[in-house]
Coordinates of N, CA and C in Angstrom, one line a residue:
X1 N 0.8 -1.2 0.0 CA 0.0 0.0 0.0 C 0.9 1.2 0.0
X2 N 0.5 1.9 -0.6 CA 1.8 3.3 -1.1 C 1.0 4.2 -0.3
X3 N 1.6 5.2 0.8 CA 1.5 5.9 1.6 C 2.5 7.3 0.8
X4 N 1.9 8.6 1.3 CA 2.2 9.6 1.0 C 2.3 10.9 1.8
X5 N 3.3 11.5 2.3 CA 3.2 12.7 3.2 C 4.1 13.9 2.6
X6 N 3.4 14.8 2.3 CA 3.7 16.0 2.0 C 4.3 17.2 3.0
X7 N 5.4 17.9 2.9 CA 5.7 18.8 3.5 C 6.3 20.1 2.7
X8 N 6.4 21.1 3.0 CA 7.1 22.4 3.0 C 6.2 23.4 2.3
X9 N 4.8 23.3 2.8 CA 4.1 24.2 2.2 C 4.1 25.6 3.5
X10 N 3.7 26.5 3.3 CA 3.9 27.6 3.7 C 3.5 29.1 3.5
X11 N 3.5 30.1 4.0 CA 3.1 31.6 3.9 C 4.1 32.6 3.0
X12 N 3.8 33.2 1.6 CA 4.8 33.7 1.1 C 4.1 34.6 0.6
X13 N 5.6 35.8 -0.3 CA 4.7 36.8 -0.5 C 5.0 36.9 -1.9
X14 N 4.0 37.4 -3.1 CA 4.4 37.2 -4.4 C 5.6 37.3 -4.8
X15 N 6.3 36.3 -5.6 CA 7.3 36.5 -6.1 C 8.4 35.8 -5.5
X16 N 8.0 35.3 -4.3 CA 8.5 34.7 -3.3 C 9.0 32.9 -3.9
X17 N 9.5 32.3 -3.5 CA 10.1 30.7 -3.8 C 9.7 29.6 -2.4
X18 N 8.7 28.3 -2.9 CA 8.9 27.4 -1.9 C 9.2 26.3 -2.4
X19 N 10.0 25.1 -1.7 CA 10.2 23.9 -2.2 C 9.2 22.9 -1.4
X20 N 8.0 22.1 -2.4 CA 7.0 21.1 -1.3 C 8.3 19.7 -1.4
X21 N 7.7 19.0 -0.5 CA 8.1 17.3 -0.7 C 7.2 16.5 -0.5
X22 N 7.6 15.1 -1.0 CA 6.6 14.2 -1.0 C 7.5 12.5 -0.5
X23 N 7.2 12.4 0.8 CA 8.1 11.4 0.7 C 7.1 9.9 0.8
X24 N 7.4 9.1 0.0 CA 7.0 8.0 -0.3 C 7.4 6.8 -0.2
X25 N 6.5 5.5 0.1 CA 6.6 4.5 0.8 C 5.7 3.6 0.0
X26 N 5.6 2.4 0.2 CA 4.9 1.3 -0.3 C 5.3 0.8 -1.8
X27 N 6.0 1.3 -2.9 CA 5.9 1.2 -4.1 C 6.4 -0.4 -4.3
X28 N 5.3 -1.2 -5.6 CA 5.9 -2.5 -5.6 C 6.0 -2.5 -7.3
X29 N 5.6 -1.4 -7.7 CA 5.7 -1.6 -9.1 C 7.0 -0.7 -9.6
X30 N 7.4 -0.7 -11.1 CA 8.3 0.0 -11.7 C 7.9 1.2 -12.1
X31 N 7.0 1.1 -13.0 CA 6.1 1.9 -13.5 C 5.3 2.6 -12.9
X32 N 5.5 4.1 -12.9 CA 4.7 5.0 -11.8 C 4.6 6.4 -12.6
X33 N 3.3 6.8 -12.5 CA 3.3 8.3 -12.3 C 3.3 9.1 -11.0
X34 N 3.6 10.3 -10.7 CA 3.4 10.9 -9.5 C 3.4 12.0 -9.3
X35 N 2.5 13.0 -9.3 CA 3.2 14.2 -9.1 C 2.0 15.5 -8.2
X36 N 2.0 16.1 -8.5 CA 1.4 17.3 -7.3 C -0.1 17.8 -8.4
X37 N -0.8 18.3 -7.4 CA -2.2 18.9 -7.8 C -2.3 19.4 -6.4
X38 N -3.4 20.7 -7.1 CA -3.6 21.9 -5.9 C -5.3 21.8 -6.0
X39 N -5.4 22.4 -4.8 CA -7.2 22.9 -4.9 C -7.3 24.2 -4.2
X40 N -8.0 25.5 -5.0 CA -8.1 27.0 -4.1 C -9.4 26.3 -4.0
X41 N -9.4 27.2 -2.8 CA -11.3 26.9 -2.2 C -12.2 27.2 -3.2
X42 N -13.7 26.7 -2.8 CA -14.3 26.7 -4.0 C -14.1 26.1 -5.3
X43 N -12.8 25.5 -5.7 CA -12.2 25.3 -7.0 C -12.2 23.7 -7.2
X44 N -12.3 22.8 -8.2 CA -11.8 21.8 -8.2 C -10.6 21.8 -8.4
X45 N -9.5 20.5 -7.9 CA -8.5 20.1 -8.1 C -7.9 19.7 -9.2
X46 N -6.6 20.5 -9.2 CA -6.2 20.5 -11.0 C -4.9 20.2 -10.7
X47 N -4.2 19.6 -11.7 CA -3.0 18.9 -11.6 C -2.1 19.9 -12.4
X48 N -1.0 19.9 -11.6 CA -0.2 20.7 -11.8 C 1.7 20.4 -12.3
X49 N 2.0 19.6 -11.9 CA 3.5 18.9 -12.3 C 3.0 17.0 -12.0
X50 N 3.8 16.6 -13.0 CA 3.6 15.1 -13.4 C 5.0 14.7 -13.9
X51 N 5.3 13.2 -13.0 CA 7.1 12.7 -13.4 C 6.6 11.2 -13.5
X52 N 7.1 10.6 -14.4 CA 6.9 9.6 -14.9 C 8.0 8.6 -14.4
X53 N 7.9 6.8 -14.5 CA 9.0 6.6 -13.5 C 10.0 6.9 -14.4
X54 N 9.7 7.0 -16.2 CA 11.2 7.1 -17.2 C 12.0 8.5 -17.2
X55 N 11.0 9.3 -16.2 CA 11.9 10.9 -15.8 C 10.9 11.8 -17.1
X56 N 9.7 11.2 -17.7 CA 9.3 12.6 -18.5 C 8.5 13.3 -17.7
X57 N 8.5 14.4 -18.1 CA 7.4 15.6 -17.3 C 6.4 15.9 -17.6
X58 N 5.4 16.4 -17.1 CA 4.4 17.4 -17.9 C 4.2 19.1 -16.8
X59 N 3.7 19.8 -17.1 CA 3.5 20.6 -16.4 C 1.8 21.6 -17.2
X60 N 1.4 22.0 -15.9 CA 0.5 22.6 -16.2 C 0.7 24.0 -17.1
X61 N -0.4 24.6 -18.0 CA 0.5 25.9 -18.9 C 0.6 26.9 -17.6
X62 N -0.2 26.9 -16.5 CA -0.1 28.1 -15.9 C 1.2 28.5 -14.7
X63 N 2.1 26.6 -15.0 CA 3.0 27.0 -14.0 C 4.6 26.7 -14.6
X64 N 3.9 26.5 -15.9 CA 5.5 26.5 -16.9 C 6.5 27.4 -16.9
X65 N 7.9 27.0 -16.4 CA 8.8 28.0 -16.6 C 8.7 28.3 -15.4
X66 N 8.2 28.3 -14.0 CA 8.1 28.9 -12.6 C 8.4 27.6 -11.9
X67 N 7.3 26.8 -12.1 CA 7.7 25.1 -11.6 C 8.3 24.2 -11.6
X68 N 9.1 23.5 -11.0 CA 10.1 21.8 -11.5 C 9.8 21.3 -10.4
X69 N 8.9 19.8 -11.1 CA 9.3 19.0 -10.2 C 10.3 17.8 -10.4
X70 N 10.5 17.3 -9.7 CA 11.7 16.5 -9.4 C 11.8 15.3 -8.5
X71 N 12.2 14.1 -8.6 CA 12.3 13.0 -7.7 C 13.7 12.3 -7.6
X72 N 13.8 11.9 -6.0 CA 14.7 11.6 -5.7 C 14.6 9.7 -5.7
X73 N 14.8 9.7 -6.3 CA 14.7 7.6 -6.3 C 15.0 6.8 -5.0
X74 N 16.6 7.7 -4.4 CA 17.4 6.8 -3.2 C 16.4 7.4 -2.2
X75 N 15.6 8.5 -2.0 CA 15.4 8.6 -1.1 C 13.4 8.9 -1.2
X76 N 13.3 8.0 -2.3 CA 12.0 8.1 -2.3 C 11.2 9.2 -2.2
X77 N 11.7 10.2 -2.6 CA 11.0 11.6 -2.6 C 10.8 12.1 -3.1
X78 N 9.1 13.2 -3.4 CA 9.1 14.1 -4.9 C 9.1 15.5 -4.3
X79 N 9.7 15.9 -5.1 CA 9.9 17.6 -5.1 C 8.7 18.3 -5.9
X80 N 8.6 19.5 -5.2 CA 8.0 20.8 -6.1 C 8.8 21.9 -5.8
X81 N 9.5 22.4 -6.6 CA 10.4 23.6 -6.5 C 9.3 24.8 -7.7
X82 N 8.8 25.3 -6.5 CA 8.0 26.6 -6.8 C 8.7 27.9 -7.0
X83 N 9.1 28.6 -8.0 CA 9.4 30.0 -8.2 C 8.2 30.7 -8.8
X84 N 8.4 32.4 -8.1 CA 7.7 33.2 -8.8 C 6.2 33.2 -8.5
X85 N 6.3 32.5 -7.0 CA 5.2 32.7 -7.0 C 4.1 34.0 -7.0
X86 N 2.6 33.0 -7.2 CA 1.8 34.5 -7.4 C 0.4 34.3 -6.4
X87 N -0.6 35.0 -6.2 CA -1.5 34.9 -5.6 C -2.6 34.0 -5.6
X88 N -2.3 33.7 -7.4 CA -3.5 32.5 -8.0 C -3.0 31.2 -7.7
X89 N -1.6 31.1 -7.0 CA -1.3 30.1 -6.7 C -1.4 29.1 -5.3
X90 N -2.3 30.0 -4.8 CA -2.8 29.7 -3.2 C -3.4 28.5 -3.4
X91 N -3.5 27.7 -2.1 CA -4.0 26.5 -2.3 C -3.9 25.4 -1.5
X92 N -4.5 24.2 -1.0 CA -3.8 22.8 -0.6 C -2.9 22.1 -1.9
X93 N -1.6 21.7 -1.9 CA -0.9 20.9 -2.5 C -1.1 19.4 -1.9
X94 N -1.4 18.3 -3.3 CA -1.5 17.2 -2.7 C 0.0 16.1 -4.2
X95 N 0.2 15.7 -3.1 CA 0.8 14.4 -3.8 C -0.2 13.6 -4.2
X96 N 0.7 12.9 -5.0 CA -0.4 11.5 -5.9 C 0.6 10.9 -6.7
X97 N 0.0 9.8 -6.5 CA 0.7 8.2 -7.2 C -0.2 7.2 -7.9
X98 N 0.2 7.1 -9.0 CA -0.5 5.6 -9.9 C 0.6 4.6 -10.3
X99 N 0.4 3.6 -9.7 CA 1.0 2.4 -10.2 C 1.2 1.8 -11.9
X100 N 1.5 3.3 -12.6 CA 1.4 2.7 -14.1 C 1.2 4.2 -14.6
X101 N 2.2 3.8 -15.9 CA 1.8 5.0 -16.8 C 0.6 5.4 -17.1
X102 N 0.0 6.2 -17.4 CA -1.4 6.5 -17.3 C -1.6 7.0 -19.0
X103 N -0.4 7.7 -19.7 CA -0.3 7.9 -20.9 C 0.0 9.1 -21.2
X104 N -1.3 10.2 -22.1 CA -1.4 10.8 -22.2 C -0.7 12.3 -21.6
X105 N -0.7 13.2 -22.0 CA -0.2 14.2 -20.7 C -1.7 14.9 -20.1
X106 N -2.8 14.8 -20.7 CA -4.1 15.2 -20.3 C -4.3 14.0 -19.2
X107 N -3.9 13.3 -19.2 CA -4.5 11.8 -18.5 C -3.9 12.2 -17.2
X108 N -2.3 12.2 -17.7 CA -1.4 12.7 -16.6 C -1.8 13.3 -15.2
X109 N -2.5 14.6 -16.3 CA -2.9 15.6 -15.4 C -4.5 15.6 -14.6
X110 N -5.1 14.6 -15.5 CA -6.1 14.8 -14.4 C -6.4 13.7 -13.1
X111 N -6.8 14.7 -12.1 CA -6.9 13.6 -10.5 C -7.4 12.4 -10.7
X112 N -7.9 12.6 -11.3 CA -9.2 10.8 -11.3 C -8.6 9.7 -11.9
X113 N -7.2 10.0 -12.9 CA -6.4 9.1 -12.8 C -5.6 8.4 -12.0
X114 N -5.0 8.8 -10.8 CA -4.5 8.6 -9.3 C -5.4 8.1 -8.3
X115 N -4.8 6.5 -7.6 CA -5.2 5.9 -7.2 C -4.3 6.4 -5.7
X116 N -3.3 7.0 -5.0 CA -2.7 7.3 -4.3 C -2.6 8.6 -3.5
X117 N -3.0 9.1 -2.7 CA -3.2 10.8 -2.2 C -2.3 11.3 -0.9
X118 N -1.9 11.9 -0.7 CA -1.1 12.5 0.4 C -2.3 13.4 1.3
X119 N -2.1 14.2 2.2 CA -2.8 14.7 3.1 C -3.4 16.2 3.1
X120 N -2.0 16.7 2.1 CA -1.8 18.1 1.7 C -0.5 18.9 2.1
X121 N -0.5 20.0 1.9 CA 0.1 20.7 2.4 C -0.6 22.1 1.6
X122 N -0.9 22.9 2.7 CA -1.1 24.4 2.4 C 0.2 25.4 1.8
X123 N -0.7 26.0 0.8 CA 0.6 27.1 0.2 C -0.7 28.2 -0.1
X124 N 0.4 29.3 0.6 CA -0.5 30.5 0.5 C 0.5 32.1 -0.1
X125 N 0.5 32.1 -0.7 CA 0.5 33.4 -1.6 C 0.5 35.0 -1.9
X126 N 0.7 35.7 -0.7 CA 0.2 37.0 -0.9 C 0.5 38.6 -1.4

């Protein structure tokens, strides 16, 4: 069972830089997608950085060029390295994992493909 705990979300002020983490446990497969989605209140959950286990990426268009994410294999961890942040970026951050390429980069990105969720982590923006 793949378990998921997010940390380094936080209070910043536009323009400002945070790095989330995602450290991860359970995995029995090779093949994995994993990556971060946010929700502002009122909003549905949209996916935002996607890493594949062969290292390709996707990113959302509104956070290209500001966002990288990143995974650490030895230590089982995914990154979100946030620059530039802005206000519309406020939100819960959640990790997510699927046991298998999922395909597409639309597929990628949306939640209902992910069978695996972390808890959150708050990022707030001002």
């Amino acid at each position: 069972h793949v378990q998921l705990v997010e940390s380094g979300g936080g209070s910043v002020q536009a323009g400002g830089s945070l790095r989330l983490s995602c450290a991860a446990s359970g995995y029995t497969d090779r093949r994995y997608c994993m990556g971060w989605f946010r929700q502002a209140p009122g909003k549905e959950r949209e996916g935002v950085a996607v890493i594949t286990s062969d290292g390709s990426t996707v990113y959302a268009n509104s956070v290209k060029g500001r966002f990288t994410i990143s995974k650490d294999n030895a230590k089982n961890t995914l990154y979100l390295r946030m620059n530039s942040l802005k206000p519309v970026d406020t939100g819960m951050y959640f990790c997510a994992a699927v046991e298998k390429d999922v395909g597409t980069k639309l597929l990628r990105l949306r939640p209902s493909s992910y069978t695996f969720w972390g808890q959150g982590t708050q990022v707030t923006v001002s």
